[in-house]
Amino acid sequence: MCTAASGYEALAHLRTGEMDVLLSDVKMPHMDGLTLLRHVKAHASGVVVVMMSGYHDVATAVEAMKQGAFDYLVKPFGKDDVLRTVQQALTVRALLVEDLLLKRQMHEGFTSANVIGSSPPGAGL
């Protein structure tokens, strides 16, 4: 677990290590949470992002979800709310990783050399 005082610091952590879940406030100095969310989704799509805000702004919540946020928590929220959301986010991330691994295995397992009836390269059918 690591913490960051700004969106830029969060991006630095993202570049230097493995991150599973990112909790981000919407309002931050220098870089807002939606901008951070877009950067994360563009460069580390396997990271699950949970947005948090002290404002009941439906438009921002909808935008965050459209941009790929896993959830949007409105303050004040309890410790149990955060734990439940993080557990759900980790479950979703595990499923995404498993899906990627299975797709990679299928792709590697079904090369043309392994398919019955395929011709060797250059055989010309």
Short mmCIF file of C-alpha atoms in Angstrom, two decimals:
data_model
loop_
_atom_site.label_atom_id
_atom_site.label_comp_id
_atom_site.label_asym_id
_atom_site.label_seq_id
_atom_site.Cartn_x
_atom_site.Cartn_y
_atom_site.Cartn_z
CA MET A 1 0.00 0.00 0.00
CA CYS A 2 1.24 3.47 -0.81
CA THR A 3 -0.13 6.97 -0.52
CA ALA A 4 0.26 10.02 -2.72
CA ALA A 5 -0.31 13.67 -1.97
CA SER A 6 -1.20 14.53 -5.56
CA GLY A 7 -2.23 13.03 -8.87
CA TYR A 8 1.31 13.46 -10.18
CA GLU A 9 2.70 11.52 -7.22
CA ALA A 10 0.12 8.78 -7.82
CA LEU A 11 1.25 8.52 -11.45
CA ALA A 12 4.86 8.23 -10.27
CA HIS A 13 3.87 5.33 -8.00
CA LEU A 14 2.04 3.77 -10.90
CA ARG A 15 5.16 3.85 -13.06
CA THR A 16 7.46 2.38 -10.41
CA GLY A 17 5.41 -0.50 -9.07
CA GLU A 18 2.48 -2.82 -9.31
CA MET A 19 -0.82 -1.27 -8.28
CA ASP A 20 -4.09 -3.15 -8.06
CA VAL A 21 -6.57 -0.55 -6.80
CA LEU A 22 -6.34 3.23 -6.78
CA LEU A 23 -8.52 5.33 -4.47
CA SER A 24 -8.64 8.91 -5.69
CA ASP A 25 -10.42 12.04 -4.60
CA VAL A 26 -12.08 14.04 -7.34
CA LYS A 27 -10.83 17.42 -6.06
CA MET A 28 -7.05 17.58 -5.75
CA PRO A 29 -4.49 20.33 -6.31
CA HIS A 30 -2.66 20.46 -9.67
CA MET A 31 -4.52 17.49 -11.20
CA ASP A 32 -8.15 16.60 -10.59
CA GLY A 33 -9.23 13.01 -10.05
CA LEU A 34 -10.91 12.66 -13.44
CA THR A 35 -7.67 13.60 -15.19
CA LEU A 36 -5.82 11.05 -13.06
CA LEU A 37 -8.48 8.46 -13.91
CA ARG A 38 -8.00 9.09 -17.65
CA HIS A 39 -4.20 8.72 -17.31
CA VAL A 40 -4.55 5.48 -15.37
CA LYS A 41 -7.02 3.98 -17.83
CA ALA A 42 -4.83 4.99 -20.79
CA HIS A 43 -1.55 3.67 -19.36
CA ALA A 44 -2.44 1.04 -16.75
CA SER A 45 -5.81 -0.37 -17.72
CA GLY A 46 -5.50 -3.24 -15.24
CA VAL A 47 -5.68 -0.87 -12.29
CA VAL A 48 -9.15 -0.57 -10.79
CA VAL A 49 -9.97 3.04 -9.84
CA VAL A 50 -12.40 4.07 -7.11
CA MET A 51 -13.30 7.76 -7.07
CA MET A 52 -14.28 9.63 -3.92
CA SER A 53 -15.81 13.04 -3.42
CA GLY A 54 -17.24 15.28 -0.76
CA TYR A 55 -19.67 16.73 -3.26
CA HIS A 56 -22.96 15.25 -4.43
CA ASP A 57 -22.28 16.05 -8.08
CA VAL A 58 -24.19 13.58 -10.23
CA ALA A 59 -22.60 14.82 -13.47
CA THR A 60 -19.10 14.18 -12.13
CA ALA A 61 -20.08 10.74 -10.84
CA VAL A 62 -21.56 9.81 -14.22
CA GLU A 63 -18.46 11.11 -16.02
CA ALA A 64 -16.19 9.11 -13.71
CA MET A 65 -18.12 5.93 -14.43
CA LYS A 66 -18.06 6.61 -18.18
CA GLN A 67 -14.28 7.09 -17.96
CA GLY A 68 -13.91 3.67 -16.35
CA ALA A 69 -14.12 4.20 -12.60
CA PHE A 70 -15.14 1.07 -10.73
CA ASP A 71 -17.16 2.98 -8.15
CA TYR A 72 -17.82 6.48 -6.88
CA LEU A 73 -18.05 7.00 -3.11
CA VAL A 74 -19.54 10.17 -1.65
CA LYS A 75 -18.20 11.44 1.67
CA PRO A 76 -18.87 10.87 4.45
CA PHE A 77 -18.53 7.14 4.07
CA GLY A 78 -17.61 4.54 6.63
CA LYS A 79 -14.60 2.29 6.86
CA ASP A 80 -16.82 -0.70 6.04
CA ASP A 81 -18.00 1.01 2.84
CA VAL A 82 -14.41 1.50 1.69
CA LEU A 83 -13.36 -2.04 2.64
CA ARG A 84 -16.34 -3.56 0.83
CA THR A 85 -15.66 -1.48 -2.28
CA VAL A 86 -11.95 -2.35 -2.28
CA GLN A 87 -12.73 -6.07 -1.84
CA GLN A 88 -15.16 -5.92 -4.77
CA ALA A 89 -12.58 -4.02 -6.84
CA LEU A 90 -9.92 -6.65 -6.08
CA THR A 91 -12.33 -9.41 -7.10
CA VAL A 92 -13.02 -7.66 -10.41
CA ARG A 93 -9.30 -7.10 -10.98
CA ALA A 94 -8.57 -10.79 -10.31
CA LEU A 95 -11.21 -11.74 -12.89
CA LEU A 96 -9.71 -9.32 -15.42
CA VAL A 97 -6.23 -10.75 -14.91
CA GLU A 98 -7.54 -14.30 -15.19
CA ASP A 99 -9.37 -13.39 -18.40
CA LEU A 100 -6.19 -11.89 -19.88
CA LEU A 101 -4.17 -14.97 -18.96
CA LEU A 102 -6.74 -17.32 -20.48
CA LYS A 103 -6.86 -15.28 -23.69
CA ARG A 104 -3.06 -15.35 -23.90
CA GLN A 105 -3.01 -19.11 -23.35
CA MET A 106 -5.66 -19.62 -26.02
CA HIS A 107 -3.78 -17.43 -28.48
CA GLU A 108 -0.51 -19.27 -27.84
CA GLY A 109 -2.21 -22.68 -27.91
CA PHE A 110 -4.00 -22.15 -31.21
CA THR A 111 -1.19 -21.13 -33.48
CA SER A 112 -1.45 -22.40 -37.06
CA ALA A 113 1.02 -25.20 -36.31
CA ASN A 114 -1.37 -26.63 -33.73
CA VAL A 115 -4.53 -26.60 -35.85
CA ILE A 116 -5.42 -29.85 -37.60
CA GLY A 117 -5.62 -29.45 -41.34
CA SER A 118 -3.51 -26.32 -41.56
CA SER A 119 -0.78 -26.14 -44.14
CA PRO A 120 2.82 -25.39 -43.27
CA PRO A 121 3.93 -21.87 -44.18
CA GLY A 122 4.70 -21.58 -47.88
CA ALA A 123 2.79 -24.78 -48.83
CA GLY A 124 0.19 -22.79 -50.76
CA LEU A 125 -3.28 -24.24 -50.81
#
